Coordinates of C-alpha atoms in Angstrom, one line a residue:
M289 CA -40.1 -6.3 40.4
T290 CA -38.0 -3.2 39.1
T291 CA -34.4 -2.7 39.0
P292 CA -32.1 0.1 39.4
D293 CA -31.2 -0.2 35.8
D294 CA -34.2 -1.0 33.5
T295 CA -31.6 -2.5 31.1
I296 CA -31.3 -5.5 33.5
R297 CA -34.4 -7.8 33.3
S298 CA -33.1 -11.1 34.4
A299 CA -30.7 -12.9 36.6
D300 CA -28.5 -13.5 33.7
D301 CA -28.4 -9.6 33.1
W302 CA -27.5 -9.0 36.8
R303 CA -24.9 -11.6 36.6
S304 CA -23.3 -10.1 33.5
A305 CA -23.5 -6.7 35.0
L306 CA -21.8 -7.9 37.9
E307 CA -19.1 -9.6 36.2
I308 CA -18.5 -6.4 34.1
R309 CA -18.3 -4.6 37.5
D310 CA -15.8 -6.8 39.0
T311 CA -13.8 -7.2 36.0
R312 CA -13.5 -3.1 35.8
A313 CA -12.8 -2.7 39.4
A314 CA -9.9 -5.5 39.0
N315 CA -8.4 -3.8 36.1
P316 CA -7.5 -0.1 36.5
L317 CA -4.3 -0.9 34.7
M318 CA -6.3 -1.5 31.6
D319 CA -8.6 1.3 32.1
V320 CA -5.6 3.6 32.3
F321 CA -3.9 2.1 29.2
T322 CA -6.9 2.2 27.0
T323 CA -7.7 5.7 27.9
L324 CA -4.1 6.9 27.0
W325 CA -4.6 4.7 23.7
R326 CA -7.9 6.6 22.8
H327 CA -7.2 10.0 24.1
S328 CA -3.8 11.0 24.3
S329 CA -1.0 12.1 22.0
D330 CA 2.2 14.0 22.3
D331 CA 0.6 17.1 21.7
H332 CA -2.4 16.3 23.9
P333 CA -1.0 14.6 27.2
L334 CA -3.4 13.8 30.2
T335 CA -3.3 14.3 33.8
P336 CA -4.4 11.7 36.4
D337 CA -7.6 13.8 36.6
D338 CA -8.1 14.0 33.0
I339 CA -8.0 10.2 32.9
I340 CA -10.5 9.9 35.7
D341 CA -12.9 12.2 34.0
L342 CA -12.6 10.5 30.7
L343 CA -13.2 7.0 32.2
E344 CA -16.2 8.2 33.8
A345 CA -17.4 9.7 30.6
D346 CA -16.7 6.6 28.7
N347 CA -18.5 4.5 31.1
R348 CA -21.5 6.4 31.9
Q349 CA -23.9 3.8 30.6
N350 CA -22.6 1.3 33.2
S351 CA -24.1 2.1 36.5
F352 CA -21.8 -0.3 38.4
Y353 CA -18.8 1.4 36.9
K354 CA -16.5 3.1 39.6
A355 CA -13.6 5.0 38.4
P356 CA -10.2 4.3 40.1
S357 CA -8.7 6.8 42.7
K358 CA -6.2 9.4 41.6
E359 CA -3.4 7.6 43.7
T360 CA -4.4 4.2 41.8
V361 CA -4.2 6.1 38.4
V362 CA -0.8 7.7 39.2
N363 CA 0.6 4.0 40.3
Q364 CA -0.6 2.7 37.1
L365 CA 1.1 5.4 35.0
Q366 CA 4.3 4.9 36.9
Y367 CA 4.1 1.1 36.1
L368 CA 3.1 1.8 32.4
E369 CA 6.1 4.1 32.2
Y370 CA 8.5 1.1 32.5
T371 CA 6.3 -1.7 31.2
R372 CA 5.3 -1.8 27.4
I373 CA 2.0 -3.6 26.9
L374 CA 1.4 -4.8 23.2
G375 CA 4.4 -2.8 22.4
R376 CA 3.1 0.7 23.3
E377 CA 5.3 3.0 25.0
V378 CA 3.8 5.5 27.9
R379 CA 5.8 8.6 28.3
R380 CA 5.7 11.5 30.8
A381 CA 5.4 14.8 29.1
D382 CA 8.2 17.2 30.2
D383 CA 6.1 20.0 31.4
G384 CA 4.0 18.3 34.2
E385 CA 4.1 19.0 37.7
T386 CA 5.6 15.8 39.7
S387 CA 4.9 15.2 43.0
T388 CA 5.8 12.5 45.6
D389 CA 2.2 12.8 47.0
E390 CA 0.0 10.9 44.5
E391 CA -3.1 13.0 45.1
S392 CA -1.4 16.3 44.2
D393 CA 0.4 14.7 41.2
D394 CA -0.3 16.8 38.1
S395 CA 2.0 15.0 35.7
R396 CA 0.9 14.7 32.3
W397 CA 1.1 11.6 30.2
Y398 CA 0.6 10.3 26.7
M399 CA 1.1 7.1 24.7
A400 CA 3.5 7.4 22.0
P401 CA 2.0 6.6 18.5
V402 CA 2.4 3.7 16.3
L403 CA 1.7 5.9 13.5
S404 CA 2.0 9.5 13.3
P405 CA -0.8 11.7 12.1
S406 CA 1.1 12.2 8.7
E407 CA 1.7 8.6 8.4
V408 CA -2.0 7.8 9.0
R409 CA -3.0 10.6 6.5
L410 CA -0.7 9.1 4.0
L411 CA -2.0 5.5 4.4
E412 CA -5.6 6.7 4.4
D413 CA -5.1 8.8 1.1
S414 CA -3.5 5.9 -0.5
L415 CA -6.3 3.7 0.4
M416 CA -8.9 6.0 -1.0
L417 CA -7.6 5.3 -4.6
S418 CA -7.9 1.5 -4.2
R419 CA -10.5 -0.5 -6.0
M420 CA -12.2 -1.5 -2.7
D421 CA -15.7 -1.9 -1.5
P422 CA -16.6 1.4 0.0
E423 CA -17.8 -0.2 3.1
E424 CA -14.5 -2.3 3.4
L425 CA -12.7 0.8 2.8
Q426 CA -14.4 2.5 5.7
G427 CA -13.6 -0.5 7.9
V428 CA -9.9 -0.6 7.1
I429 CA -9.5 3.3 7.5
S430 CA -11.3 2.9 10.9
G431 CA -8.9 0.5 12.1
L432 CA -6.0 2.8 11.1
Y433 CA -7.8 5.2 13.1
Q434 CA -8.1 3.0 16.2
L435 CA -4.4 1.9 15.6
A436 CA -3.3 5.5 15.9
G437 CA -5.4 6.2 18.9
G438 CA -5.2 9.8 20.2
S439 CA -3.0 10.5 17.2
A440 CA -5.4 10.0 14.6
P441 CA -5.5 12.9 12.3
S442 CA -9.2 13.1 12.6
K443 CA -12.1 11.5 14.7
N444 CA -14.4 11.5 11.8
L445 CA -14.3 8.8 8.9
P446 CA -14.0 10.4 5.5
D447 CA -17.0 10.5 3.4
I448 CA -16.7 7.8 0.6
S449 CA -18.9 8.2 -2.2
I450 CA -20.3 5.2 -4.1
D451 CA -19.8 7.0 -7.5
G452 CA -16.9 5.5 -9.2
Y453 CA -16.8 2.3 -7.3
E454 CA -19.4 0.5 -9.4
H455 CA -16.6 -1.7 -11.1
I456 CA -15.0 -3.3 -7.9
N457 CA -14.1 -6.7 -7.1
G458 CA -15.7 -7.6 -3.6
E459 CA -13.0 -10.3 -3.2
F460 CA -10.0 -7.7 -3.0
L461 CA -9.0 -8.0 0.5
A462 CA -9.6 -11.7 0.7
T463 CA -7.5 -12.2 -2.3
I464 CA -4.7 -10.1 -0.7
E465 CA -5.1 -12.2 2.6
K466 CA -4.9 -15.7 0.8
I467 CA -2.1 -14.4 -1.3
T468 CA 0.1 -13.4 1.7
E469 CA -0.6 -16.7 3.4
A470 CA 0.7 -18.7 0.5
M471 CA 3.5 -16.7 0.1
N472 CA 4.4 -17.2 3.9
N473 CA 3.9 -20.8 3.3
Q474 CA 5.6 -21.1 -0.1
L475 CA 2.7 -22.4 -1.7
A476 CA 1.3 -22.0 -5.2
V477 CA -2.1 -20.6 -5.9
D478 CA -4.6 -20.9 -8.6
F479 CA -7.2 -18.3 -9.6
F480 CA -9.2 -16.8 -12.5
Y481 CA -8.2 -13.4 -14.3
C482 CA -10.7 -11.2 -15.3
D483 CA -11.1 -8.4 -18.2
Y484 CA -13.8 -5.7 -18.1
D485 CA -16.8 -6.2 -20.5
K486 CA -18.6 -3.0 -22.1
Q487 CA -20.9 -2.6 -18.8
G488 CA -17.8 -2.3 -16.8
R489 CA -18.3 -5.8 -15.0
L490 CA -15.3 -8.1 -14.3
V491 CA -15.8 -11.1 -16.6
K492 CA -13.3 -14.3 -16.5
R493 CA -10.6 -14.5 -19.1
L494 CA -11.2 -17.6 -21.4
D495 CA -8.5 -20.3 -22.5
R496 CA -8.1 -19.9 -26.2
R497 CA -8.1 -23.6 -26.7
T498 CA -11.1 -24.6 -24.9
G499 CA -13.5 -21.5 -24.9
K500 CA -14.0 -22.1 -21.0
P501 CA -12.5 -19.7 -18.2
R502 CA -8.9 -20.4 -17.8
R503 CA -7.5 -21.0 -14.3
Y504 CA -4.1 -20.0 -13.6
V505 CA -1.6 -21.8 -11.5
F506 CA 1.1 -19.3 -10.2
D507 CA 4.0 -19.3 -8.0
P508 CA 3.5 -16.0 -5.7
Y509 CA 6.6 -14.0 -4.9
N510 CA 5.4 -10.6 -4.0
M511 CA 2.8 -7.7 -4.2
V512 CA 3.6 -4.2 -5.1
Y513 CA 1.9 -0.9 -6.0
K514 CA 2.8 0.9 -9.2
K515 CA 1.2 4.1 -10.1
G516 CA -2.0 3.4 -8.2
G517 CA -2.4 -0.3 -9.3
Y518 CA -1.7 -3.2 -7.0
Y519 CA 0.2 -6.2 -8.7
L520 CA 1.0 -9.6 -7.8
L521 CA 4.4 -10.6 -9.3
G522 CA 5.5 -14.4 -9.7
H523 CA 6.1 -17.2 -12.2
F524 CA 3.7 -19.6 -13.6
H525 CA 3.7 -22.9 -11.7
N526 CA 4.2 -25.2 -14.6
C527 CA 6.9 -23.4 -16.8
P528 CA 10.4 -24.8 -16.5
V529 CA 13.4 -22.7 -15.7
P530 CA 15.1 -22.0 -19.1
Q531 CA 18.6 -23.5 -19.6
N532 CA 19.7 -20.2 -21.5
T533 CA 19.8 -16.5 -21.1
D534 CA 18.0 -15.7 -24.6
Q535 CA 15.8 -12.5 -23.7
N536 CA 12.5 -11.6 -24.9
E537 CA 12.5 -7.8 -25.1
N538 CA 8.7 -7.7 -24.4
H539 CA 8.6 -10.2 -21.5
T540 CA 10.7 -11.9 -19.0
N541 CA 10.0 -15.2 -17.3
L542 CA 8.2 -13.3 -14.5
F543 CA 4.7 -12.2 -14.9
C544 CA 2.5 -9.7 -12.9
F545 CA -1.3 -9.8 -12.5
A546 CA -3.6 -6.9 -11.1
V547 CA -4.8 -8.1 -7.9
N548 CA -8.3 -6.4 -8.1
R549 CA -8.9 -8.3 -11.3
I550 CA -8.1 -11.7 -9.6
R551 CA -11.2 -14.1 -8.7
D552 CA -11.7 -17.1 -6.8
L553 CA -8.0 -17.6 -5.7
R554 CA -7.4 -20.9 -4.1
I555 CA -4.3 -21.9 -1.8
T556 CA -3.0 -25.1 -3.2
S557 CA -1.3 -27.9 -1.3
T558 CA 1.6 -27.8 -3.8
R559 CA 5.0 -26.0 -2.7
I560 CA 6.0 -23.3 -5.3
A561 CA 8.2 -24.9 -8.0
V562 CA 10.7 -22.1 -8.6
P563 CA 11.7 -19.8 -5.8
A564 CA 12.0 -16.2 -6.3
D565 CA 15.7 -16.0 -5.8
T566 CA 16.0 -18.2 -9.0
W567 CA 15.8 -14.9 -10.9
D568 CA 18.1 -12.1 -11.4
E569 CA 16.8 -8.5 -11.5
N570 CA 15.7 -9.1 -15.3
G571 CA 13.7 -12.2 -14.6
L572 CA 16.7 -14.3 -16.2
P573 CA 18.2 -17.4 -14.3
R574 CA 20.8 -16.1 -12.0
K575 CA 23.0 -18.8 -12.0
L576 CA 23.5 -18.1 -15.6
T577 CA 23.9 -14.4 -15.5
G578 CA 25.5 -13.6 -11.8
A579 CA 23.4 -10.5 -11.8
P580 CA 21.7 -9.1 -8.5
R581 CA 18.8 -11.3 -7.5
F582 CA 15.2 -10.5 -8.1
D583 CA 13.6 -8.1 -5.9
A584 CA 9.8 -7.3 -6.4
V585 CA 10.1 -3.6 -5.2
A586 CA 13.3 -2.9 -7.1
F587 CA 11.5 -4.7 -10.2
A588 CA 8.6 -2.2 -10.0
R589 CA 10.5 0.7 -9.3
Q590 CA 13.0 0.3 -12.2
R591 CA 9.8 0.4 -14.6
P592 CA 8.1 3.6 -15.6
H593 CA 5.0 1.3 -16.5
M594 CA 4.4 -2.0 -15.1
T595 CA 5.6 -3.8 -18.5
M596 CA 7.5 -7.0 -18.1
G597 CA 10.2 -6.8 -20.6
T598 CA 14.0 -6.8 -19.7
L599 CA 15.7 -3.8 -18.9
V600 CA 17.5 -2.0 -21.6
D601 CA 19.9 0.9 -21.5
V602 CA 18.3 4.1 -22.9
V603 CA 19.8 7.6 -23.3
M604 CA 17.4 10.5 -24.2
S605 CA 18.0 14.2 -24.8
I606 CA 15.2 16.4 -22.9
G607 CA 14.4 20.1 -22.4
P608 CA 14.9 21.6 -19.0
S609 CA 11.0 21.6 -18.4
V610 CA 10.8 17.8 -18.4
L611 CA 13.7 17.1 -16.0
T612 CA 11.1 16.8 -13.2
N613 CA 9.1 14.4 -15.1
V614 CA 12.3 12.2 -15.5
Y615 CA 12.8 12.0 -11.8
E616 CA 9.2 11.3 -11.1
W617 CA 9.3 8.3 -13.3
F618 CA 12.7 6.8 -13.2
D619 CA 14.2 5.6 -10.0
N620 CA 17.9 6.5 -10.7
P621 CA 18.5 8.5 -13.8
K622 CA 22.0 9.9 -14.8
V623 CA 21.6 13.4 -16.1
E624 CA 24.2 15.6 -17.9
R625 CA 23.9 19.2 -18.8
V626 CA 24.6 19.9 -22.4
D627 CA 25.0 23.4 -23.9
G628 CA 22.8 24.3 -26.8
P629 CA 19.0 24.3 -27.0
F630 CA 17.0 21.0 -27.2
D631 CA 16.3 21.7 -30.8
P632 CA 19.4 22.9 -32.5
D633 CA 17.6 24.6 -35.4
D634 CA 15.5 26.6 -32.8
H635 CA 16.8 30.1 -32.3
H636 CA 13.9 31.9 -31.1
E637 CA 14.4 34.6 -28.6
G638 CA 13.6 33.1 -24.8
V639 CA 14.7 29.6 -25.8
Q640 CA 16.9 28.2 -23.2
A641 CA 20.5 27.5 -24.4
F642 CA 21.1 24.3 -22.8
H643 CA 19.3 20.9 -22.4
Y644 CA 20.1 17.5 -20.6
R645 CA 21.1 14.1 -21.6
V646 CA 19.7 11.6 -19.7
S647 CA 20.5 7.7 -19.1
V648 CA 17.9 5.6 -17.7
R649 CA 17.2 1.7 -17.8
S650 CA 13.6 0.6 -18.6
P651 CA 11.9 -2.3 -20.6
K652 CA 11.4 -1.4 -24.2
L653 CA 7.7 -1.0 -24.2
G654 CA 7.8 0.9 -21.0
I655 CA 10.2 3.8 -22.5
I656 CA 8.0 3.8 -25.7
W657 CA 4.9 4.3 -23.7
W658 CA 6.7 6.9 -21.6
A659 CA 8.0 8.7 -24.6
L660 CA 4.6 8.8 -26.5
Q661 CA 3.2 10.1 -23.1
Y662 CA 5.6 13.1 -23.3
A663 CA 5.5 13.3 -27.2
L664 CA 4.2 16.9 -27.0
A665 CA 7.3 18.0 -24.7
D666 CA 10.8 18.3 -25.3
V667 CA 11.8 14.3 -25.5
R668 CA 13.9 12.7 -28.0
V669 CA 15.1 9.2 -27.6
E670 CA 18.7 8.8 -28.9
S671 CA 19.2 5.1 -28.3
P672 CA 18.6 2.4 -28.8
Q673 CA 17.6 2.2 -32.3
S674 CA 14.9 -0.2 -31.9
V675 CA 13.1 2.0 -29.6
R676 CA 13.4 4.9 -32.1
D677 CA 11.9 2.6 -34.9
E678 CA 9.1 1.8 -32.6
L679 CA 8.3 5.5 -32.0
L680 CA 8.4 6.3 -35.6
R681 CA 6.1 3.5 -36.5
A682 CA 3.7 4.8 -33.6
G683 CA 4.0 8.5 -35.1
L684 CA 3.1 7.3 -38.5
Q685 CA 0.3 5.3 -37.3
L686 CA -1.0 8.4 -35.4
A687 CA -0.7 10.7 -38.5
R688 CA -2.7 8.4 -40.6
R689 CA -5.3 8.0 -37.6
Y690 CA -5.7 11.6 -37.1
G691 CA -4.5 13.1 -40.4
D692 CA -6.9 14.5 -43.2
E693 CA -8.0 11.4 -45.3

């Protein structure tokens, strides 16, 4: 016996198809809702007739499907205008022709986006730089597009080449999920941390005492992006809170790990030993310093590089061409214009007759790296002297390394 639809080959197939037909017929509201989600945007609103045409096109493989009438579609649109489903807002475009007669109503409608095209594009481009498996990356970007619906910047997923993704951690997204769960439940985590070998493979870091892979036990506070890296900030679970404010210029009581180098992370059943609000902005005990409390985002933004030393006050002289770089790297620089060229002995024609004195806060190692990064530009650290001494030492080492033997 043949059937009208050659995809239906058994009683179970007939039952499933009938259930789909009955469900579809009973849910014109969801039909209209999903069509607006997938196909509409503020610059591409849909009329009731457009919605019916799209429903028929989307369901052309279902021989049992019957699109709702125009009157039904208009009624559902009017209902959605005042009722939010899944938090989504349906709006009427201003230029539509509204009529009291549903059959002649040509008003145009769209679903307000969760994310604008520019926001989706920004998130997509940020994800493209992450060290994720290409297939997982495609899945995440596809999810972004589905969330944006008709407001997605493109219907086509970007072409993600395998080249450059050879040294990735396949646990990256799973690690983020577990860290998030641990933070939400205030639980410690343990994990292995990895370094790269000469083939670019991640290998577990060894315990210096035992020679075996070291498993870290950590109180997770937050995860932050910094200059293309994604970091976990927190405190070692078994380290006590110090009873003084003695500072280590190269490190605080807080630590960070690159998330893409974490392996085999587990959520423990032990609550974190030291809450994040124990620490001030420098990673010192807040009850002893009275300084502003630790904030992971502020902590990362105050550092030109993700170094963990306490913040020191730094004064620099810079040439006009470096001013943009200062604002790109430091969160809140204090800038003062100073008469006279950057180099007082430079009287060549065309040299600008002014420079800037800049005050920033940075860990010592971070400002050293930054100054070396711009060593060929007009940058001169004026204070503190300890930073100047380290830059001199680095310069002498570079001279020995690259000078004539």
